[in-house]
Amino acid sequence: MTRTLVSNIGLLVTNDSTQDGTPLGLIKEAALVIDNGVISWVGSNREAAKSDFENSIDARGNCVIPGFVDSHSHIIFAGDRSGEFRARMKGEKYSAGGINSTVALTRAATNQELLSNAHRILAEANSTGTTTLEIKSGYGLTIKDEARSLEIASSLTEETTFLGAHVVPLEFQNDFEGYVDLVCGEMLDAVKPHAKWIDVFCDQGAFTPDQTRKILKAGIAKGLKPRLHANQLEAGEGIKIGVELDAASVDHVSHISEHDISLLSKSNTVATILPGAEFSTRSKYLDARPLFDANLNIALASDCNPGSSYTSNMQFIMALAVREFYFSPEQALWSATMGGAKALRRTDIGHLGVGASADFSILKTPSYIHIAYRPGVQLIEEVWRRGNRI
Ligand code: NIG
Ligand code: FE
C-alpha cells in the first residue's frame, strides 16, 4: 500500500464547502494524505506533522488545487486551420461549415496520426493542470471514421462522446435527413462500444431542434447519455432540449435568454461556458453574472478543437472567464474543477475531499487568484493524477 503525505500547503482548495462555508472549501496551512490514489485525509499541516510517512512531498507554502476537469474537447482530428484563423482576424465570420475542411483531413489520416496528435494535445492539457479530459468524435462523419475516432478517444479517456451530429458532411448536402438516419442507426451501433455520451451541434448551419431531439433520443435508447452544443451561434431551442432530456450539460450557451436561465435553474443540467471559442472567433463575451445570480451550476471548459478554440490550457480559460465573462476568481476555479465534474456527472473528481481521486496541482504561487492575475504564465509546479505525479 502506498501512502503519500503532501505537506506545507499554504492554501488548500478542497471544494468541500463544509471546510469553511464557501464553495472552495479553503484550508490554510494544510496537508493531505493519499492512500492508493485516493485522498484519505485532509487537515492542518501541524496535525499531519505528528505522523511518519514513507513518501512525503513538500508544497513549500504554495496553493494546491483540484485537477482541472475539462468537460468539452474535440481533439481527434488531423491538420489545423491557422489560415482560417488568420482570415477571421481580418474580419471574416466564423461558420460551422469550416468543420468540413477538418473532416477531409481527418478521414485521410491514419489511426497512428490521429492518436499521436490527440496524445500531444492531452499531454499539453496534463502539463497545464488538466487531470480529466472529455473527448468527442465529430471529424470523421462516416461509420468507419467515427468508430475509429471513438476507439482512439477511449484509449485516452473514459469520458468519450459521440458527435456524429457535428455537421452534415459534404456527401449528404442534398440528403440531410438521410444523414440523420445514418447517425441514429448504423453509425450509433458502430460507435456504441467506445462512447459514453452522445452530443449534437444544435445551431445555425448544423442541426435543427427536431433533428437534435431525434438523435439524442436514439442515443439514449442505446444507453448513451445526452449532452449538447446549444446556442453558440444564435438563440434557439438547444437549452430547452437539454433540460427536457436531462442532459448532463448544455455547452456554449453564448445566446441565453432569461427563460433559458429559469429552465436551467429548475434542472439538473449544467451550463458549460467555453470562453476560448468566443476569444478565437472574436465573438461577444457573455456576462455570466445573471447565470450565477440564478444559482446555476456552471462549468468552464476549453472546447479544444482546430477551428473555434485551439487551446488546451484551462488556466487561460479561467483568466478569460474572470477578465471578460465576469466570473470571480473563486467562481472560475470552482467551474473549472467541480463544475466540470458535475458536467460529467462525476462525484469522484473535481474536489479534494476524503474519498476523492487524488487529482491535483501544486501551484508555483500562494493563491489560485494568480491564475487570472498572471495570465499566460505557466503557474503549475506539479500535476498529480490518481496519486501519481504526471
Ligand atoms: O464547439 N460548435 C461546434 N463545434 C466546435 C467547432 C468545431 C470546428 O470549428 O472545427 C465548437 O466550437
Ligand atoms: Fe465544441
Coordinates of C-alpha atoms and ligand atoms in Angstrom, one line a residue:
M1 CA 0.0 0.0 0.0
T2 CA 1.4 3.4 -1.0
R3 CA 0.8 6.2 1.3
T4 CA 1.9 9.8 0.5
L5 CA 1.8 13.0 2.5
V6 CA 1.6 16.4 0.8
S7 CA 2.6 18.8 3.5
N8 CA 3.2 22.6 3.8
I9 CA 0.3 23.5 1.6
G10 CA -0.1 27.3 2.1
L11 CA -3.7 27.2 0.8
L12 CA -5.6 24.1 0.0
V13 CA -8.7 24.2 -2.2
T14 CA -10.9 21.2 -1.4
N15 CA -14.2 22.3 -3.0
D16 CA -15.8 20.8 0.1
S17 CA -17.9 23.7 1.5
T18 CA -18.1 22.1 5.0
Q19 CA -14.5 23.2 5.5
D20 CA -15.1 26.9 5.6
G21 CA -18.6 27.6 4.5
T22 CA -17.6 28.7 1.0
P23 CA -17.8 26.7 -2.3
L24 CA -14.0 26.4 -2.5
G25 CA -13.7 24.9 1.0
L26 CA -10.4 26.5 1.8
I27 CA -7.9 25.4 4.4
K28 CA -4.8 27.4 5.2
E29 CA -1.5 25.7 6.4
A30 CA -2.9 22.4 5.2
A31 CA -1.7 18.9 4.4
L32 CA -3.3 15.9 2.7
V33 CA -2.7 12.2 2.6
I34 CA -3.1 9.9 -0.4
D35 CA -3.7 6.2 0.0
N36 CA -3.7 4.1 -3.2
G37 CA -4.6 7.0 -5.4
V38 CA -7.4 8.3 -3.2
I39 CA -7.5 11.2 -0.7
S40 CA -7.7 9.6 2.7
W41 CA -7.2 12.7 4.9
V42 CA -7.1 16.5 4.7
G43 CA -6.4 18.8 7.6
S44 CA -3.9 21.1 9.2
N45 CA -0.2 20.8 8.5
R46 CA 0.6 20.8 12.2
E47 CA -1.6 17.8 12.8
A48 CA 0.0 15.9 9.9
A49 CA 3.5 16.5 11.1
K50 CA 2.8 14.3 14.1
S51 CA 2.8 11.1 12.0
D52 CA 5.6 9.5 10.0
F53 CA 5.2 8.9 6.2
E54 CA 7.3 6.9 3.8
N55 CA 6.6 9.3 1.0
S56 CA 6.4 13.0 1.6
I57 CA 6.0 15.9 -0.8
D58 CA 6.7 19.5 0.3
A59 CA 4.4 22.1 -1.3
R60 CA 6.6 24.9 0.1
G61 CA 3.7 27.1 1.2
N62 CA 2.1 27.2 -2.2
C63 CA -1.5 26.7 -3.2
V64 CA -2.9 23.2 -4.1
I65 CA -6.0 23.0 -6.3
P66 CA -8.1 20.1 -7.6
G67 CA -7.0 19.0 -11.1
F68 CA -9.0 20.7 -13.9
V69 CA -11.9 18.7 -15.2
D70 CA -12.1 19.8 -18.9
S71 CA -15.5 18.5 -19.9
H72 CA -15.5 19.6 -23.6
S73 CA -12.9 18.9 -26.2
H74 CA -12.6 17.8 -29.9
I75 CA -9.0 16.5 -30.1
I76 CA -9.4 13.6 -32.6
F77 CA -8.6 15.4 -35.8
A78 CA -5.8 16.0 -38.3
G79 CA -4.3 19.2 -39.7
D80 CA -5.0 22.7 -38.5
R81 CA -7.0 25.7 -39.6
S82 CA -4.5 28.5 -38.9
G83 CA -5.3 30.1 -42.3
E84 CA -9.0 30.2 -41.3
F85 CA -8.0 31.9 -38.0
R86 CA -5.9 34.5 -39.8
A87 CA -8.8 35.3 -42.2
R88 CA -11.1 35.6 -39.2
M89 CA -8.8 38.0 -37.5
K90 CA -9.0 40.2 -40.7
G91 CA -12.8 40.2 -40.4
E92 CA -14.2 37.0 -41.8
K93 CA -17.0 35.4 -39.8
Y94 CA -16.8 32.0 -38.1
S95 CA -19.2 29.4 -39.6
A96 CA -20.0 25.8 -38.8
G97 CA -19.0 25.0 -42.4
G98 CA -15.3 25.1 -41.6
I99 CA -15.6 21.9 -39.8
N100 CA -15.8 20.0 -43.1
S101 CA -12.3 21.0 -44.0
T102 CA -11.0 19.2 -40.9
V103 CA -13.3 16.3 -41.7
A104 CA -11.4 15.8 -45.1
L105 CA -8.0 15.8 -43.4
T106 CA -9.2 13.5 -40.6
R107 CA -10.6 10.9 -43.0
A108 CA -7.3 10.9 -44.8
A109 CA -5.2 10.4 -41.7
T110 CA -4.0 7.1 -40.3
N111 CA -5.1 5.8 -36.8
Q112 CA -1.5 6.4 -35.7
E113 CA -1.5 10.0 -36.9
L114 CA -4.8 10.7 -35.1
L115 CA -3.6 9.0 -31.9
S116 CA -0.3 10.9 -31.8
N117 CA -2.0 14.2 -32.4
A118 CA -4.5 13.6 -29.7
H119 CA -1.8 12.4 -27.4
R120 CA 0.2 15.5 -28.0
I121 CA -2.8 17.7 -27.0
L122 CA -3.6 15.6 -24.0
A123 CA 0.0 15.9 -22.8
E124 CA -0.3 19.7 -23.2
A125 CA -3.5 19.7 -21.2
N126 CA -2.0 17.5 -18.4
S127 CA 1.0 19.7 -18.1
T128 CA -1.2 22.8 -17.6
G129 CA -3.2 21.1 -14.8
T130 CA -6.0 19.2 -16.5
T131 CA -6.4 15.7 -15.0
T132 CA -9.7 14.7 -16.7
L133 CA -10.5 15.5 -20.3
E134 CA -13.7 14.6 -22.2
I135 CA -13.0 13.9 -25.8
K136 CA -15.6 14.0 -28.7
S137 CA -15.6 12.5 -32.1
G138 CA -17.1 14.6 -34.9
Y139 CA -14.5 15.0 -37.6
G140 CA -15.0 11.6 -39.1
L141 CA -18.7 11.6 -40.0
T142 CA -18.6 8.2 -41.7
I143 CA -19.3 5.0 -39.8
K144 CA -15.7 3.9 -40.1
D145 CA -14.2 7.3 -39.2
E146 CA -16.5 8.0 -36.3
A147 CA -15.9 4.4 -34.9
R148 CA -12.1 4.7 -35.1
S149 CA -12.2 8.3 -33.7
L150 CA -14.0 7.0 -30.6
E151 CA -11.8 3.9 -30.3
I152 CA -8.8 6.2 -30.2
A153 CA -10.5 8.6 -27.8
S154 CA -11.4 5.7 -25.4
S155 CA -7.7 4.8 -25.3
L156 CA -7.1 8.3 -23.8
T157 CA -10.1 8.9 -21.5
E158 CA -13.2 7.3 -20.1
E159 CA -15.2 10.4 -21.0
T160 CA -15.9 9.8 -24.7
T161 CA -18.6 11.4 -26.6
F162 CA -20.2 10.5 -30.0
L163 CA -20.6 13.7 -32.0
G164 CA -21.6 12.2 -35.4
A165 CA -24.1 15.1 -35.5
H166 CA -21.3 17.8 -35.7
V167 CA -22.3 19.0 -39.2
V168 CA -23.8 17.2 -42.2
P169 CA -20.8 16.1 -44.3
L170 CA -20.5 17.2 -47.9
E171 CA -21.6 14.0 -49.5
F172 CA -25.0 14.3 -47.7
Q173 CA -25.6 18.0 -48.7
N174 CA -28.7 17.0 -50.6
D175 CA -29.9 14.5 -48.1
F176 CA -29.8 15.9 -44.5
E177 CA -32.4 13.5 -43.3
G178 CA -30.5 10.6 -44.7
Y179 CA -27.5 11.6 -42.7
V180 CA -29.6 12.0 -39.5
D181 CA -30.9 8.4 -40.1
L182 CA -27.3 7.1 -40.5
V183 CA -26.3 8.8 -37.3
C184 CA -29.3 7.4 -35.4
G185 CA -28.8 3.9 -36.9
E186 CA -25.7 2.2 -38.2
M187 CA -23.3 4.8 -37.0
L188 CA -24.6 4.8 -33.5
D189 CA -24.4 1.0 -33.4
A190 CA -20.8 1.1 -34.6
V191 CA -19.6 3.7 -32.1
K192 CA -21.6 2.4 -29.1
P193 CA -18.8 0.2 -27.6
H194 CA -16.5 3.2 -27.3
A195 CA -18.8 6.0 -26.4
K196 CA -20.3 7.1 -23.0
W197 CA -22.1 10.3 -24.2
I198 CA -24.0 11.5 -27.2
D199 CA -23.8 15.1 -28.3
V200 CA -25.4 17.2 -31.1
F201 CA -24.3 20.6 -32.5
C202 CA -27.8 22.2 -32.4
D203 CA -27.2 25.5 -34.1
Q204 CA -27.3 27.6 -37.3
G205 CA -25.6 25.7 -40.1
A206 CA -25.7 22.5 -38.1
F207 CA -28.7 20.5 -36.8
T208 CA -32.3 21.7 -36.2
P209 CA -34.1 21.2 -32.9
D210 CA -36.2 18.3 -34.3
Q211 CA -33.1 16.6 -35.6
T212 CA -31.4 17.2 -32.3
R213 CA -34.2 15.6 -30.3
K214 CA -34.3 12.6 -32.7
I215 CA -30.6 12.0 -32.5
L216 CA -30.3 12.4 -28.7
K217 CA -33.3 10.1 -28.1
A218 CA -31.8 7.5 -30.4
G219 CA -28.5 7.6 -28.4
I220 CA -30.4 7.5 -25.0
A221 CA -32.3 4.4 -26.3
K222 CA -29.0 2.7 -26.9
G223 CA -27.6 3.6 -23.5
L224 CA -25.6 6.7 -24.2
K225 CA -26.1 9.8 -22.0
P226 CA -27.0 13.1 -23.5
R227 CA -25.1 16.5 -23.6
L228 CA -25.2 19.1 -26.4
H229 CA -23.8 22.1 -28.1
A230 CA -26.5 24.7 -27.6
N231 CA -26.9 28.4 -28.5
Q232 CA -23.4 29.1 -29.7
L233 CA -24.0 30.9 -32.9
E234 CA -27.7 32.0 -32.3
A235 CA -30.5 31.8 -29.8
G236 CA -32.6 28.7 -30.2
E237 CA -34.1 25.7 -28.6
G238 CA -30.9 23.9 -27.6
I239 CA -31.0 24.7 -23.9
K240 CA -34.7 23.8 -23.7
I241 CA -34.0 20.4 -25.3
G242 CA -31.1 19.8 -23.0
V243 CA -33.3 20.4 -19.9
E244 CA -36.2 18.3 -21.4
L245 CA -33.9 15.3 -21.9
D246 CA -32.0 15.8 -18.6
A247 CA -28.7 16.4 -20.4
A248 CA -25.7 16.5 -18.1
S249 CA -24.7 19.7 -19.7
V250 CA -25.6 22.3 -22.3
D251 CA -22.4 23.8 -23.8
H252 CA -21.5 27.2 -25.2
V253 CA -24.8 29.0 -24.2
S254 CA -23.5 32.1 -25.7
H255 CA -27.0 33.3 -26.6
I256 CA -29.0 32.6 -23.4
S257 CA -32.4 34.1 -22.6
E258 CA -34.0 34.7 -19.2
H259 CA -36.3 31.9 -19.9
D260 CA -33.4 29.6 -20.6
I261 CA -31.8 30.6 -17.3
S262 CA -35.1 29.9 -15.5
L263 CA -35.3 26.4 -17.1
L264 CA -31.8 25.6 -16.2
S265 CA -32.3 26.7 -12.6
K266 CA -35.0 24.1 -12.1
S267 CA -32.9 21.3 -13.7
N268 CA -30.0 19.1 -13.1
T269 CA -28.3 20.3 -16.3
V270 CA -25.0 22.2 -16.0
A271 CA -24.4 25.3 -18.2
T272 CA -20.9 25.0 -19.6
I273 CA -19.2 28.1 -20.8
L274 CA -16.4 27.9 -23.4
P275 CA -14.6 31.3 -23.4
G276 CA -11.9 30.0 -25.8
A277 CA -14.5 29.8 -28.6
E278 CA -15.6 33.4 -28.1
F279 CA -11.9 34.5 -28.0
S280 CA -10.9 32.7 -31.1
T281 CA -14.0 33.5 -33.2
R282 CA -13.9 37.1 -32.0
S283 CA -17.5 36.8 -30.7
K284 CA -19.2 38.8 -28.0
Y285 CA -18.3 37.7 -24.5
L286 CA -21.2 36.6 -22.2
D287 CA -21.8 38.4 -18.9
A288 CA -22.2 35.3 -16.7
R289 CA -23.4 37.2 -13.7
P290 CA -27.1 36.6 -14.3
L291 CA -26.3 32.8 -14.5
F292 CA -24.6 33.0 -11.2
D293 CA -27.4 35.1 -9.7
A294 CA -29.8 32.3 -10.7
N295 CA -27.6 29.8 -8.8
L296 CA -26.9 27.7 -11.9
N297 CA -24.2 25.1 -11.9
I298 CA -21.6 26.5 -14.3
A299 CA -18.6 24.7 -15.8
L300 CA -15.7 26.1 -17.7
A301 CA -14.1 24.0 -20.5
S302 CA -11.6 24.5 -23.2
D303 CA -13.6 23.3 -26.3
C304 CA -10.1 22.5 -27.7
N305 CA -10.6 22.0 -31.4
P306 CA -8.7 23.2 -34.6
G307 CA -11.4 25.6 -35.7
S308 CA -13.0 27.7 -33.0
S309 CA -10.8 27.2 -29.9
Y310 CA -7.3 25.7 -30.4
T311 CA -6.2 25.9 -26.7
S312 CA -5.9 23.1 -24.2
N313 CA -4.9 25.4 -21.4
M314 CA -7.6 25.7 -18.6
Q315 CA -5.5 28.4 -16.9
F316 CA -6.0 30.6 -20.0
I317 CA -9.8 29.7 -20.0
M318 CA -10.0 30.8 -16.3
A319 CA -8.2 34.1 -17.0
L320 CA -10.6 34.8 -19.9
A321 CA -13.6 33.9 -17.7
V322 CA -12.5 36.3 -15.0
R323 CA -11.5 39.2 -17.2
E324 CA -14.2 39.0 -19.8
F325 CA -17.1 36.9 -18.5
Y326 CA -17.3 38.5 -15.0
F327 CA -16.5 35.3 -13.1
S328 CA -14.8 35.9 -9.7
P329 CA -11.5 34.1 -9.4
E330 CA -13.3 31.7 -7.0
Q331 CA -16.2 31.0 -9.4
A332 CA -13.7 30.4 -12.2
L333 CA -11.7 27.9 -10.2
W334 CA -14.9 26.1 -9.0
S335 CA -16.3 26.0 -12.5
A336 CA -13.0 24.6 -14.0
T337 CA -12.9 21.8 -11.4
M338 CA -16.1 20.9 -9.6
G339 CA -18.3 22.4 -12.3
G340 CA -16.6 20.2 -14.9
A341 CA -17.1 17.2 -12.7
K342 CA -20.8 18.0 -12.4
A343 CA -21.0 18.4 -16.2
L344 CA -19.7 14.8 -16.5
R345 CA -21.9 13.7 -13.6
R346 CA -18.8 12.5 -11.7
T347 CA -18.6 12.7 -7.9
D348 CA -15.1 11.2 -7.6
I349 CA -13.2 14.1 -9.2
G350 CA -13.2 17.9 -9.2
H351 CA -12.7 18.1 -5.4
L352 CA -10.2 17.0 -2.8
G353 CA -12.5 15.7 -0.1
V354 CA -11.8 12.3 1.6
G355 CA -12.6 9.6 -0.9
A356 CA -11.9 11.7 -4.0
S357 CA -9.4 10.7 -6.6
A358 CA -6.0 12.3 -5.8
D359 CA -6.0 14.5 -8.8
F360 CA -4.5 17.9 -8.0
S361 CA -1.9 20.5 -8.9
I362 CA 0.7 22.2 -6.8
L363 CA 0.9 25.8 -8.0
K364 CA 4.0 28.0 -8.1
T365 CA 2.1 30.7 -6.3
P366 CA 0.5 31.1 -2.8
S367 CA -3.0 31.6 -4.2
Y368 CA -5.3 30.5 -7.1
I369 CA -6.1 34.2 -7.8
H370 CA -2.7 34.3 -9.7
I371 CA -4.2 32.1 -12.4
A372 CA -6.2 35.1 -13.7
Y373 CA -3.9 37.7 -12.3
R374 CA -0.8 36.4 -14.1
P375 CA -2.3 35.3 -17.5
G376 CA -0.2 33.5 -20.0
V377 CA 2.3 32.4 -17.3
Q378 CA 2.6 28.6 -16.6
L379 CA 1.9 28.6 -12.8
I380 CA 1.7 24.8 -12.3
E381 CA 4.6 23.2 -10.5
E382 CA 3.4 19.6 -10.3
V383 CA 0.4 17.7 -11.5
W384 CA -0.8 14.6 -9.8
R385 CA -3.4 12.1 -11.1
R386 CA -4.7 9.1 -9.1
G387 CA -1.9 9.7 -6.6
N388 CA 0.9 9.7 -9.2
R389 CA 2.9 12.6 -10.4
I390 CA 2.4 13.1 -14.2
Ligands
NIG1 O1 -17.6 23.5 -30.2 N1 -19.5 24.2 -32.2 C1 -19.2 23.1 -32.8 N2 -18.0 22.5 -32.8 C2 -16.8 23.2 -32.4 C3 -16.2 23.8 -33.5 C4 -15.5 22.9 -34.4 C5 -14.8 23.5 -35.5 O2 -14.9 24.7 -35.9 O3 -14.0 22.7 -36.0 C6 -17.1 24.1 -31.2 O4 -16.8 25.3 -31.2
FE2 FE -17.5 22.1 -29.1

